[in-house]
């Protein structure tokens, strides 16, 4: 096995002697690449954003921005990383560095004051600059006065690309001006050209330092065998939860097993009676590959963390934590999803409604992985995801509600409602579902059902919200859905 190495701004560097839990951020800074900054070390500020070459959605390779503070450097064995320093100089060795087009726009439009956040903004902006389906032509719903809507520039720049980057001093208007001013990459741009080549393949890794190991196997079967032999091993996918534990709670594990590039966990298949989504696809990949095919998921994604986090976060990780406030369970419960669980003996399919057994506990056995999430077809036509949080974007839910309803001739034929943040586990609102089914979708039915919904679960008081507020929000959520659907019918 070749010693683990990573290509940074075109130069291959051995990972040794870094400790296995060393983050990409610390690794870069220790090598003098101090453009990559640490603001929070927990994925909240984007000062550490760097570009990695990943399997592309529309081209062989995408340049994807991730939080370097959350990813262990060993997870990037064999991979390519570009930092803010590399953006300016890539392909121009021996000549004076010239600014990359996104750096140039940030400079001339006053997008940087103290500069602490700037390299992170520049990397997130560069990822959007190189997004192959960034549309240079405004959508029809755009404001005809200036060719933009409030989230996209006339160059197709999606401002959500910057939703994980914070700036404390410049203010966001000049940064947005820079984002909306960037053009198309030139034909000779080396990073644009790199998109046409295959992405770096995942590399089997066995990196051991001081009795602590980071391991990546090539196949699911090998991984499951390893998990059987090492019941103490911890799996990581995007590391957006695990990385916070390492940085903030000093979590250290003897054996970490990477599963994010296992091909068996990265398939997305649409069959006649279900959609199967690989547990290790990132939320960004699912969002782009489904392209609105599951409207309830399409509504979830923009409300889930930031683009930087969604570029790493997986459904397997969101369900693997067993958190009662994860955003995907309420949606997947409403969609009646099942989980395909795999261990060295084979696979079993468990309805998500039967998966959670207690606070951060589930029926998943030691050595078992979530391989995929299955969503049955056809989908219910009336769906909504309501996330009640203190901020509209990039915040943790106080309460989250997923709705999926079949309403025919004004009568509710089927109702599925998933709830997060109101019990020790994500739950279905079974009493409310029963109260809606077979009844007219009328104000009277909905008001009675909303009273029931307020009583579902056992919400608690904490720093995010009181139990009374959480209960109240449940009821309001159903009233809001009714108002939205009746507005849609009458308009
Ligand atoms: C700044 C920030 C904002 C966030 N915002 C949100 C938010 O808005 N909504 C939300 O729900 N979450 C949010 N999160 C939490 C996190 O991003 C999600 O839980 C994410 O889906 C985790 O996926 P991951 O692949 O990164 O998991 P990892 O960190 O790699 O793993 C998390 C856990 O799941 C286990 N695991 C991973 N994959 C599997 C698998 N296939 N089978 C079994 N177990 C597995 C791991 O062992 C580990 O215990 C946020 C996190 C951060 C840092
Ligand atoms: S340092 Fe803040 S997101 Fe990484
Ligand atoms: S320029 Fe100072 S934090 Fe953004």
Coordinates of N, CA and C and ligand atoms in Angstrom, one line a residue, residues 42-45 67 70 234-244 251 259 265 279-280 283 303-306 309 312-322 325-329 355 364 368-371 387 394-397, ligand 1:
X42 N -16.0 24.4 13.9 CA -17.2 23.6 14.0 C -18.2 23.8 12.8
X43 N -17.6 24.2 11.6 CA -18.4 24.2 10.4 C -19.4 25.3 10.3
X44 N -19.3 26.4 11.1 CA -20.3 27.4 11.2 C -19.9 28.7 10.4
X45 N -18.6 28.9 10.1 CA -18.2 30.2 9.6 C -17.6 30.2 8.2
X67 N -15.7 22.3 4.4 CA -15.1 22.9 5.6 C -13.8 22.1 6.0
X70 N -13.4 20.3 9.4 CA -14.2 19.1 9.8 C -13.6 17.8 9.3
X234 N -15.2 3.1 14.5 CA -16.3 4.1 14.2 C -16.3 4.5 12.7
X235 N -17.4 4.5 12.1 CA -17.4 4.8 10.7 C -17.7 6.3 10.5
X236 N -17.1 6.9 9.5 CA -17.3 8.3 9.2 C -17.6 8.4 7.7
X237 N -18.6 9.4 7.4 CA -18.9 9.6 6.0 C -18.4 11.0 5.7
X238 N -19.3 12.0 5.8 CA -18.9 13.4 5.5 C -18.1 14.1 6.6
X239 N -18.2 13.5 7.8 CA -17.5 14.0 9.0 C -18.0 15.3 9.5
X240 N -19.2 15.7 9.1 CA -19.7 17.0 9.5 C -20.2 17.0 11.0
X241 N -20.6 15.8 11.4 CA -20.9 15.6 12.8 C -19.6 15.2 13.6
X242 N -19.0 14.2 13.0 CA -17.8 13.6 13.7 C -16.7 14.7 13.9
X243 N -16.5 15.5 12.9 CA -15.5 16.5 12.9 C -15.7 17.5 14.1
X244 N -16.9 17.8 14.3 CA -17.3 18.7 15.5 C -16.9 18.0 16.8
X251 N -13.0 14.3 20.9 CA -13.2 12.9 20.7 C -12.0 12.2 20.0
X259 N -16.3 5.6 5.0 CA -17.2 4.9 4.1 C -17.8 5.8 3.0
X265 N -22.4 2.4 -1.6 CA -23.2 3.4 -0.8 C -23.5 4.7 -1.6
X279 N -26.5 5.8 1.0 CA -26.4 6.5 2.3 C -25.2 7.4 2.3
X280 N -24.2 7.2 1.4 CA -23.0 8.0 1.4 C -22.9 9.1 0.3
X283 N -25.6 15.4 0.4 CA -26.9 16.0 0.2 C -26.9 16.9 -1.1
X303 N -32.9 24.1 3.4 CA -33.0 24.5 4.8 C -32.1 23.7 5.7
X304 N -31.3 22.8 5.1 CA -30.4 21.9 5.9 C -29.0 22.6 5.8
X305 N -28.6 23.1 7.0 CA -27.3 23.7 7.2 C -26.9 24.6 6.0
X306 N -25.7 24.6 5.5 CA -25.2 25.5 4.5 C -24.8 24.6 3.3
X309 N -21.7 22.6 4.3 CA -22.0 21.4 5.0 C -22.7 20.3 4.1
X312 N -20.7 17.9 2.2 CA -20.1 16.7 2.9 C -21.1 15.8 3.5
X313 N -22.2 16.4 4.1 CA -23.1 15.7 4.9 C -23.9 14.6 4.0
X314 N -24.2 13.5 4.7 CA -24.9 12.4 4.0 C -26.1 12.1 4.8
X315 N -27.0 11.4 4.1 CA -28.2 10.9 4.8 C -27.9 9.8 5.8
X316 N -26.9 9.0 5.4 CA -26.4 7.9 6.4 C -25.9 8.5 7.7
X317 N -25.2 9.6 7.6 CA -24.7 10.3 8.7 C -25.8 11.0 9.6
X318 N -26.8 11.5 8.9 CA -27.9 12.2 9.6 C -28.7 11.2 10.4
X319 N -28.9 10.0 9.8 CA -29.7 9.0 10.5 C -28.8 8.2 11.4
X320 N -27.5 8.1 11.1 CA -26.5 7.4 11.9 C -26.3 8.0 13.3
X321 N -26.4 9.3 13.4 CA -26.3 10.0 14.7 C -27.5 9.6 15.6
X322 N -28.6 9.3 15.0 CA -29.8 9.1 15.8 C -30.4 10.3 16.5
X325 N -33.2 15.7 16.5 CA -33.4 17.0 15.8 C -32.8 17.0 14.4
X326 N -32.4 15.9 13.9 CA -31.9 15.8 12.5 C -33.0 16.2 11.6
X327 N -32.7 16.9 10.5 CA -33.8 17.4 9.6 C -34.3 16.3 8.6
X328 N -33.5 15.3 8.3 CA -34.0 14.4 7.3 C -35.1 13.4 7.9
X329 N -35.0 13.0 9.2 CA -36.0 12.0 9.6 C -37.5 12.4 9.5
X355 N -37.1 2.3 13.2 CA -35.6 2.3 13.3 C -35.1 2.9 14.6
X364 N -30.1 -0.6 14.8 CA -28.8 -0.9 14.0 C -27.9 -1.6 15.0
X368 N -23.1 -3.0 11.8 CA -24.1 -2.8 10.7 C -24.0 -1.4 10.2
X369 N -24.2 -1.2 8.9 CA -24.2 0.1 8.3 C -25.5 0.4 7.6
X370 N -25.9 1.7 7.5 CA -27.0 2.0 6.6 C -26.4 2.1 5.2
X371 N -26.9 1.2 4.3 CA -26.4 1.2 2.9 C -27.1 2.2 2.1
X387 N -39.5 23.9 8.9 CA -38.4 23.8 9.9 C -38.5 25.1 10.7
X394 N -29.2 27.8 7.8 CA -28.0 27.4 8.6 C -28.2 27.4 10.1
X395 N -29.3 26.8 10.5 CA -29.6 26.7 12.0 C -30.1 25.3 12.3
X396 N -30.1 25.0 13.5 CA -30.6 23.7 14.0 C -32.1 23.9 14.3
X397 N -32.9 22.9 14.0 CA -34.4 23.0 14.2 C -34.7 23.1 15.7
Ligands
LIG1 C1 -22.5 23.8 11.0 C2 -23.4 22.6 11.0 C3 -24.7 22.7 10.6 C4 -25.5 21.6 10.6 N1 -26.8 21.8 10.3 C5 -27.7 20.8 10.3 C6 -29.0 20.9 9.9 O1 -29.5 22.0 9.5 N2 -29.8 19.8 10.0 C7 -29.4 18.6 10.4 O2 -30.2 17.7 10.4 N3 -28.1 18.4 10.7 C8 -27.2 19.5 10.6 N4 -25.9 19.3 11.0 C9 -25.4 17.9 11.4 C10 -24.7 17.1 10.2 O3 -24.3 17.9 9.2 C11 -25.7 16.1 9.7 O4 -26.1 15.2 10.7 C12 -25.1 15.2 8.6 O5 -26.1 14.6 7.8 C13 -24.1 14.2 9.0 O6 -23.7 13.5 7.9 P1 -22.1 13.1 7.8 O7 -22.0 12.2 6.6 O8 -21.3 14.3 7.8 O9 -21.9 12.2 9.1 P2 -20.6 11.9 9.9 O10 -20.1 13.0 10.7 O11 -19.6 11.3 9.0 O12 -21.1 10.7 10.8 C14 -22.1 11.0 11.8 C15 -22.4 9.7 12.6 O13 -23.2 8.8 11.7 C16 -22.6 7.6 11.6 N5 -22.7 7.2 10.2 C17 -22.3 7.9 9.1 N6 -22.7 7.2 8.0 C18 -23.3 6.1 8.4 C19 -23.9 5.0 7.7 N7 -24.0 4.9 6.4 N8 -24.4 4.0 8.5 C20 -24.4 4.0 9.8 N9 -23.8 5.0 10.5 C21 -23.3 6.1 9.8 C22 -21.1 7.8 12.0 O14 -20.6 6.7 12.6 C23 -21.2 8.9 13.0 O15 -21.5 8.4 14.3 C24 -25.0 20.4 11.0 C25 -23.7 20.2 11.3 C26 -22.9 21.3 11.3 C27 -21.4 21.2 11.6

